[in-house]
């Protein structure tokens, strides 16, 4: 699953983390990066963000942190005037688990050095201790993150060596590891609480530390660059770039916010003012919002500003995108041409594949022959050829899935009829020519979707279940999910003798399937599947 | 933080509507802005529960025929009094709110068969309806400043119950203690719920109508145990122990915590007329259970 935001490409990995396409270097984004620089991302940099009160500096920092947590970066928020509770309240839409895992809030003013508690030192010394303790805490966090990155990279490299074809998706967002984001909001409050010289020393040491660990950071300062003071100049010399915000009265008496990148070391940019809006939920929307480019896939509303993307589908909010992701997790990613599910039905599935088709000693010609023979044999079965009920056939390469929309007996009857025809076909054949199959039957809800060719397709728990049941079996097994078997047994007595429970089988995610096997002297395989034997 | 809480079940008759309605009323009485939506579109019942015949229904909003202001009905008065307030006199976006003064609005689903058929319309229509449903959720939180959106869904795995589950922050899966319910619930947890919990939705089981209280509660003198739970006699103590054992077993089998086990209260179960027990009789053991559920879920949501 891919997400595109601010023209950057990301993938959602198996741990629901977001991966960048760029695996070579550690690159980061700041809010509005494309509008500000014309680039998708930049190397880790430290920024001074200057603007008068109310321009939106803290909201910009908030967006910087949200973007970081959504990308599984590690975020540190330093504020001398905020409490942990207030910090958390800034992110009502982020899961507490993600916030706990990927962020740390530090209020230097509330630091207490236990070693000095008994010491009756003066205020200045106390304040310096608090800044020193803050630096020590940040250093410890950075060291721990680096250690985790190194471990992840090490295991990732090991994984690559073991199987070069499988990309390790379980590690962090790039080969260099999890990016670090730091916000210091605001330096103005730092100067008031700790004094100028102590804070400048703190910023100097912190900036060196952050550069050493390749962190990105934003330091906010209330003021204006048009009349810079000595503090602004001093802080500017310690960072890589300067961002400036302004607030003007618009034509309709509304407030118009804008931001520009005044400077950034070594990166070409246009220092033009870029408009931005703060939305009702606190998000930042950059650029000309009069241009509506698309509609949200989930809610259908026009998207102002830069949309969020999941695959090719645009969204106007994280909430909409997450709802879409919940639905796609259930119904599959290509759920319809609009990206949304429309029709759910209960289907009885017959899932089959040819045993040993991928055997390397079997020529491609023989593989194709076997597939064609299987197709023909199924076509000869009455229940398939003459059934009046609606059905759907989905080729799978080495077999197929057939969904019957009405009669739960159809899939079992098809399996029985096919086994009868197979026994005739295989008579007198050599080992290499024998056509072996395994069959899984199951029923459940699926969505009707249109595939990329405009053909009708289905996806959902029903077809997944049948596939999993089939995967347990060996040659000649007709395995049946418990829900379908119990429905059939309740339907006709003859199925009681035909369908036998053979036990539980645990599949991935700890899910247990209760399996029945359909067999008699004429069809099926009375032996327990090897996978079940080995599991038990 | 605003939350969507969805009451769902594998089978019908598990008490979703009663639990959702009482839960919503209790939260409103605690001072929250609560919107209770009837998304049991195939068999709506909240309008009967609240004796309402609204001018506009959720169906009208989903089909794009009206706006949300016209659909939600302010029933705050039932939380603080006995009279229903007509929605024309109070709209959610204009109503005065404060954390000390809870609000309860309801959105009803139209029980007319042609309206139910309409929601099962063609493919394109369904997509549009789903989009409107997502807009409804968004408007309730952003425009109407909802603290809680409580949704009563259709049982089982159906188009509208799945849509409702997709917007849930918290999923309450109600079930009775019979084999059929438990087997169906386990199936639904493995096939459906895992898709939602993967993206942060928190599921809990509510074991409802547990046997053991089949006398009107007025005749029972509650006693308090060291564990803090209320029960009524030594027989009930034994039943409590059995109940806890079945809760543990259910949690293990489904991988989902049982957040509450609600006894079967005959005075509620066999009442000819539905009513909100938490308001009519706050001292009722059922009301205490709902109170406990609200407290537990608020802690779990932290």
mmCIF file of C-alpha atoms in Angstrom, chain B residues 39-274:
data_model
loop_
_atom_site.group_PDB
_atom_site.id
_atom_site.type_symbol
_atom_site.label_atom_id
_atom_site.label_comp_id
_atom_site.label_asym_id
_atom_site.label_seq_id
_atom_site.Cartn_x
_atom_site.Cartn_y
_atom_site.Cartn_z
ATOM 1 C CA UNK B 39 -27.484 2.150 12.123
ATOM 2 C CA UNK B 40 -29.473 -1.045 12.455
ATOM 3 C CA UNK B 41 -30.824 -0.020 9.076
ATOM 4 C CA UNK B 42 -32.382 -3.414 8.316
ATOM 5 C CA UNK B 43 -34.407 -3.566 11.530
ATOM 6 C CA UNK B 44 -34.364 -0.158 13.204
ATOM 7 C CA UNK B 45 -35.887 0.084 16.652
ATOM 8 C CA UNK B 46 -34.630 3.186 18.420
ATOM 9 C CA UNK B 47 -37.639 5.197 17.214
ATOM 10 C CA UNK B 48 -39.879 2.772 19.102
ATOM 11 C CA UNK B 49 -37.598 2.814 22.087
ATOM 12 C CA UNK B 50 -37.822 6.594 22.305
ATOM 13 C CA UNK B 51 -41.391 6.807 20.956
ATOM 14 C CA UNK B 52 -40.304 9.168 18.198
ATOM 15 C CA UNK B 53 -41.509 9.767 14.669
ATOM 16 C CA UNK B 54 -38.891 12.242 13.463
ATOM 17 C CA UNK B 55 -39.443 14.438 10.427
ATOM 18 C CA UNK B 56 -36.146 13.376 8.952
ATOM 19 C CA UNK B 57 -34.191 10.163 9.203
ATOM 20 C CA UNK B 58 -30.575 9.081 8.861
ATOM 21 C CA UNK B 59 -31.688 7.551 5.555
ATOM 22 C CA UNK B 60 -32.497 11.059 4.292
ATOM 23 C CA UNK B 61 -29.015 12.248 5.139
ATOM 24 C CA UNK B 62 -27.356 9.219 3.545
ATOM 25 C CA UNK B 63 -29.300 9.724 0.332
ATOM 26 C CA UNK B 64 -28.337 13.409 0.330
ATOM 27 C CA UNK B 65 -31.898 14.650 0.756
ATOM 28 C CA UNK B 66 -31.284 16.599 3.928
ATOM 29 C CA UNK B 67 -28.622 17.947 6.246
ATOM 30 C CA UNK B 68 -27.564 16.556 9.575
ATOM 31 C CA UNK B 69 -29.112 19.419 11.526
ATOM 32 C CA UNK B 70 -32.513 18.222 10.365
ATOM 33 C CA UNK B 71 -31.856 14.591 11.212
ATOM 34 C CA UNK B 72 -30.600 14.600 14.774
ATOM 35 C CA UNK B 73 -33.229 15.083 17.450
ATOM 36 C CA UNK B 74 -32.378 16.739 20.732
ATOM 37 C CA UNK B 75 -33.562 14.440 23.502
ATOM 38 C CA UNK B 76 -31.523 16.053 26.230
ATOM 39 C CA UNK B 77 -34.691 16.685 28.191
ATOM 40 C CA UNK B 78 -35.114 12.996 28.877
ATOM 41 C CA UNK B 79 -31.762 13.034 30.596
ATOM 42 C CA UNK B 80 -32.867 15.839 32.908
ATOM 43 C CA UNK B 81 -36.675 15.584 32.662
ATOM 44 C CA UNK B 82 -39.452 13.660 31.007
ATOM 45 C CA UNK B 83 -40.258 15.677 27.885
ATOM 46 C CA UNK B 84 -38.797 15.273 24.442
ATOM 47 C CA UNK B 85 -37.591 18.436 22.701
ATOM 48 C CA UNK B 86 -38.576 18.982 19.097
ATOM 49 C CA UNK B 87 -35.516 19.373 16.931
ATOM 50 C CA UNK B 88 -36.882 22.586 15.434
ATOM 51 C CA UNK B 89 -36.311 24.407 18.695
ATOM 52 C CA UNK B 90 -32.731 23.343 19.220
ATOM 53 C CA UNK B 91 -30.057 22.504 16.720
ATOM 54 C CA UNK B 92 -26.826 20.814 17.678
ATOM 55 C CA UNK B 93 -24.606 23.444 16.173
ATOM 56 C CA UNK B 94 -26.384 26.270 17.973
ATOM 57 C CA UNK B 95 -27.228 24.637 21.264
ATOM 58 C CA UNK B 96 -25.460 25.887 24.332
ATOM 59 C CA UNK B 97 -23.078 23.311 25.694
ATOM 60 C CA UNK B 98 -20.859 22.971 28.654
ATOM 61 C CA UNK B 99 -19.029 20.076 30.172
ATOM 62 C CA UNK B 100 -21.320 20.284 33.176
ATOM 63 C CA UNK B 101 -24.437 20.110 31.067
ATOM 64 C CA UNK B 102 -24.639 16.946 28.979
ATOM 65 C CA UNK B 103 -26.525 16.658 25.720
ATOM 66 C CA UNK B 104 -28.169 13.713 24.026
ATOM 67 C CA UNK B 105 -29.109 13.751 20.356
ATOM 68 C CA UNK B 106 -30.514 10.843 18.406
ATOM 69 C CA UNK B 107 -30.466 9.941 14.753
ATOM 70 C CA UNK B 108 -33.145 7.458 13.750
ATOM 71 C CA UNK B 109 -33.209 4.972 10.918
ATOM 72 C CA UNK B 110 -36.353 4.749 8.838
ATOM 73 C CA UNK B 111 -38.180 1.413 9.334
ATOM 74 C CA UNK B 112 -40.259 1.681 6.124
ATOM 75 C CA UNK B 113 -39.410 -1.184 3.812
ATOM 76 C CA UNK B 114 -38.955 1.006 0.734
ATOM 77 C CA UNK B 115 -36.425 3.114 2.661
ATOM 78 C CA UNK B 116 -34.551 -0.003 3.758
ATOM 79 C CA UNK B 117 -34.502 -1.250 0.154
ATOM 80 C CA UNK B 118 -33.167 2.122 -0.939
ATOM 81 C CA UNK B 119 -30.087 1.734 1.253
ATOM 82 C CA UNK B 120 -29.486 -1.586 -0.472
ATOM 83 C CA UNK B 121 -29.471 0.269 -3.786
ATOM 84 C CA UNK B 122 -27.143 -0.118 -6.732
ATOM 85 C CA UNK B 123 -23.391 -0.159 -6.582
ATOM 86 C CA UNK B 124 -22.877 3.541 -7.236
ATOM 87 C CA UNK B 125 -25.615 4.541 -4.810
ATOM 88 C CA UNK B 126 -24.066 2.428 -2.086
ATOM 89 C CA UNK B 127 -20.724 4.134 -2.532
ATOM 90 C CA UNK B 128 -22.449 7.518 -2.259
ATOM 91 C CA UNK B 129 -24.311 6.414 0.872
ATOM 92 C CA UNK B 130 -21.082 5.228 2.453
ATOM 93 C CA UNK B 131 -19.450 8.564 1.659
ATOM 94 C CA UNK B 132 -22.322 10.421 3.281
ATOM 95 C CA UNK B 133 -21.974 8.207 6.309
ATOM 96 C CA UNK B 134 -18.312 9.163 6.629
ATOM 97 C CA UNK B 135 -19.297 12.826 6.258
ATOM 98 C CA UNK B 136 -21.859 12.310 9.026
ATOM 99 C CA UNK B 137 -19.184 11.035 11.377
ATOM 100 C CA UNK B 138 -16.900 13.937 10.488
ATOM 101 C CA UNK B 139 -19.635 16.555 10.937
ATOM 102 C CA UNK B 140 -20.674 15.151 14.298
ATOM 103 C CA UNK B 141 -17.163 15.594 15.618
ATOM 104 C CA UNK B 142 -16.087 18.783 13.863
ATOM 105 C CA UNK B 143 -19.312 20.802 13.477
ATOM 106 C CA UNK B 144 -21.409 19.439 16.297
ATOM 107 C CA UNK B 145 -18.521 18.932 18.705
ATOM 108 C CA UNK B 146 -19.610 15.458 19.758
ATOM 109 C CA UNK B 147 -17.752 13.888 22.657
ATOM 110 C CA UNK B 148 -19.192 10.491 21.830
ATOM 111 C CA UNK B 149 -20.926 9.031 18.821
ATOM 112 C CA UNK B 150 -22.658 5.824 19.879
ATOM 113 C CA UNK B 151 -23.786 3.564 17.062
ATOM 114 C CA UNK B 152 -26.302 0.727 17.288
ATOM 115 C CA UNK B 153 -25.588 -1.556 14.316
ATOM 116 C CA UNK B 154 -27.167 -4.450 12.497
ATOM 117 C CA UNK B 155 -26.052 -7.855 13.734
ATOM 118 C CA UNK B 156 -23.783 -10.086 11.674
ATOM 119 C CA UNK B 157 -21.613 -9.354 8.683
ATOM 120 C CA UNK B 158 -23.592 -7.056 6.443
ATOM 121 C CA UNK B 159 -22.826 -4.004 4.382
ATOM 122 C CA UNK B 160 -24.041 -1.419 6.878
ATOM 123 C CA UNK B 161 -22.766 -3.166 9.965
ATOM 124 C CA UNK B 162 -19.303 -3.325 8.398
ATOM 125 C CA UNK B 163 -19.492 0.359 7.482
ATOM 126 C CA UNK B 164 -20.397 1.176 11.063
ATOM 127 C CA UNK B 165 -17.542 -0.950 12.390
ATOM 128 C CA UNK B 166 -15.088 0.838 10.108
ATOM 129 C CA UNK B 167 -15.678 4.174 11.859
ATOM 130 C CA UNK B 168 -15.358 2.722 15.352
ATOM 131 C CA UNK B 169 -12.673 3.668 17.808
ATOM 132 C CA UNK B 170 -14.174 1.205 20.271
ATOM 133 C CA UNK B 171 -16.085 -1.949 19.319
ATOM 134 C CA UNK B 172 -18.471 -3.486 21.818
ATOM 135 C CA UNK B 173 -19.345 -6.970 20.649
ATOM 136 C CA UNK B 174 -22.354 -8.132 22.630
ATOM 137 C CA UNK B 175 -23.261 -11.777 22.966
ATOM 138 C CA UNK B 176 -25.281 -14.096 25.115
ATOM 139 C CA UNK B 177 -23.656 -17.085 26.753
ATOM 140 C CA UNK B 178 -25.147 -19.737 24.419
ATOM 141 C CA UNK B 179 -23.018 -21.919 22.158
ATOM 142 C CA UNK B 180 -24.402 -20.444 18.940
ATOM 143 C CA UNK B 181 -23.590 -16.904 19.978
ATOM 144 C CA UNK B 182 -20.129 -17.787 21.198
ATOM 145 C CA UNK B 183 -19.254 -19.787 18.079
ATOM 146 C CA UNK B 184 -20.501 -16.987 15.822
ATOM 147 C CA UNK B 185 -18.658 -14.369 17.821
ATOM 148 C CA UNK B 186 -15.408 -16.288 17.588
ATOM 149 C CA UNK B 187 -15.832 -16.595 13.853
ATOM 150 C CA UNK B 188 -16.545 -12.891 13.498
ATOM 151 C CA UNK B 189 -13.573 -11.927 15.646
ATOM 152 C CA UNK B 190 -11.199 -13.938 13.503
ATOM 153 C CA UNK B 191 -12.698 -13.008 10.141
ATOM 154 C CA UNK B 192 -13.741 -9.412 10.621
ATOM 155 C CA UNK B 193 -12.547 -7.708 13.765
ATOM 156 C CA UNK B 194 -8.850 -8.288 13.216
ATOM 157 C CA UNK B 195 -9.031 -6.014 10.172
ATOM 158 C CA UNK B 196 -10.276 -3.153 12.309
ATOM 159 C CA UNK B 197 -8.169 -3.728 15.391
ATOM 160 C CA UNK B 198 -5.050 -3.719 13.213
ATOM 161 C CA UNK B 199 -5.683 -0.027 12.676
ATOM 162 C CA UNK B 200 -6.292 0.916 16.278
ATOM 163 C CA UNK B 201 -9.940 0.083 16.965
ATOM 164 C CA UNK B 202 -10.283 -1.420 20.444
ATOM 165 C CA UNK B 203 -12.644 -4.414 20.705
ATOM 166 C CA UNK B 204 -14.353 -5.607 23.881
ATOM 167 C CA UNK B 205 -16.879 -8.327 24.552
ATOM 168 C CA UNK B 206 -20.006 -7.679 26.575
ATOM 169 C CA UNK B 207 -21.511 -10.899 27.807
ATOM 170 C CA UNK B 208 -25.181 -10.030 28.137
ATOM 171 C CA UNK B 209 -28.211 -11.669 29.707
ATOM 172 C CA UNK B 210 -26.126 -13.984 31.854
ATOM 173 C CA UNK B 211 -28.353 -16.308 33.873
ATOM 174 C CA UNK B 212 -28.738 -15.880 37.604
ATOM 175 C CA UNK B 213 -30.952 -12.903 38.353
ATOM 176 C CA UNK B 214 -34.288 -14.145 37.157
ATOM 177 C CA UNK B 215 -36.339 -12.317 39.765
ATOM 178 C CA UNK B 216 -37.234 -8.662 39.829
ATOM 179 C CA UNK B 217 -34.329 -6.864 41.371
ATOM 180 C CA UNK B 218 -36.495 -5.074 43.965
ATOM 181 C CA UNK B 219 -36.829 -8.334 45.869
ATOM 182 C CA UNK B 220 -33.096 -8.823 45.990
ATOM 183 C CA UNK B 221 -31.072 -7.325 48.780
ATOM 184 C CA UNK B 222 -27.679 -6.600 47.275
ATOM 185 C CA UNK B 223 -24.605 -7.434 49.298
ATOM 186 C CA UNK B 224 -21.151 -6.197 48.537
ATOM 187 C CA UNK B 225 -18.179 -8.542 48.238
ATOM 188 C CA UNK B 226 -14.602 -7.797 49.048
ATOM 189 C CA UNK B 227 -13.975 -7.559 45.315
ATOM 190 C CA UNK B 228 -16.412 -4.650 45.189
ATOM 191 C CA UNK B 229 -18.944 -6.533 43.064
ATOM 192 C CA UNK B 230 -22.602 -6.543 44.051
ATOM 193 C CA UNK B 231 -24.498 -9.765 44.394
ATOM 194 C CA UNK B 232 -27.501 -10.993 46.265
ATOM 195 C CA UNK B 233 -27.090 -14.347 47.934
ATOM 196 C CA UNK B 234 -24.796 -17.308 48.285
ATOM 197 C CA UNK B 235 -26.431 -18.827 45.211
ATOM 198 C CA UNK B 236 -25.613 -15.697 43.319
ATOM 199 C CA UNK B 237 -22.051 -15.823 44.625
ATOM 200 C CA UNK B 238 -21.702 -19.230 43.040
ATOM 201 C CA UNK B 239 -23.224 -17.936 39.828
ATOM 202 C CA UNK B 240 -20.808 -14.997 39.913
ATOM 203 C CA UNK B 241 -17.906 -17.427 40.125
ATOM 204 C CA UNK B 242 -19.238 -19.439 37.207
ATOM 205 C CA UNK B 243 -19.748 -16.239 35.252
ATOM 206 C CA UNK B 244 -16.179 -15.103 35.889
ATOM 207 C CA UNK B 245 -14.919 -18.492 34.796
ATOM 208 C CA UNK B 246 -16.886 -18.293 31.542
ATOM 209 C CA UNK B 247 -15.617 -14.729 30.998
ATOM 210 C CA UNK B 248 -12.024 -15.913 31.340
ATOM 211 C CA UNK B 249 -12.630 -18.773 28.974
ATOM 212 C CA UNK B 250 -14.331 -16.518 26.431
ATOM 213 C CA UNK B 251 -11.469 -14.017 26.580
ATOM 214 C CA UNK B 252 -8.958 -16.763 25.985
ATOM 215 C CA UNK B 253 -10.867 -18.242 23.076
ATOM 216 C CA UNK B 254 -11.469 -14.947 21.273
ATOM 217 C CA UNK B 255 -8.391 -13.015 22.313
ATOM 218 C CA UNK B 256 -10.654 -10.128 23.326
ATOM 219 C CA UNK B 257 -11.276 -8.929 26.870
ATOM 220 C CA UNK B 258 -14.735 -9.328 28.341
ATOM 221 C CA UNK B 259 -15.321 -5.820 29.648
ATOM 222 C CA UNK B 260 -18.633 -6.636 31.306
ATOM 223 C CA UNK B 261 -20.990 -9.492 32.070
ATOM 224 C CA UNK B 262 -24.564 -8.260 32.333
ATOM 225 C CA UNK B 263 -26.980 -10.505 34.196
ATOM 226 C CA UNK B 264 -30.395 -11.199 32.765
ATOM 227 C CA UNK B 265 -32.768 -8.897 34.652
ATOM 228 C CA UNK B 266 -36.277 -10.209 34.182
ATOM 229 C CA UNK B 267 -37.933 -6.908 35.032
ATOM 230 C CA UNK B 268 -36.096 -5.365 32.070
ATOM 231 C CA UNK B 269 -36.134 -8.396 29.818
ATOM 232 C CA UNK B 270 -39.875 -8.969 30.042
ATOM 233 C CA UNK B 271 -41.034 -5.395 30.345
ATOM 234 C CA UNK B 272 -43.824 -4.678 27.857
ATOM 235 C CA UNK B 273 -42.418 -1.260 27.189
ATOM 236 C CA UNK B 274 -38.800 -0.286 26.639
#
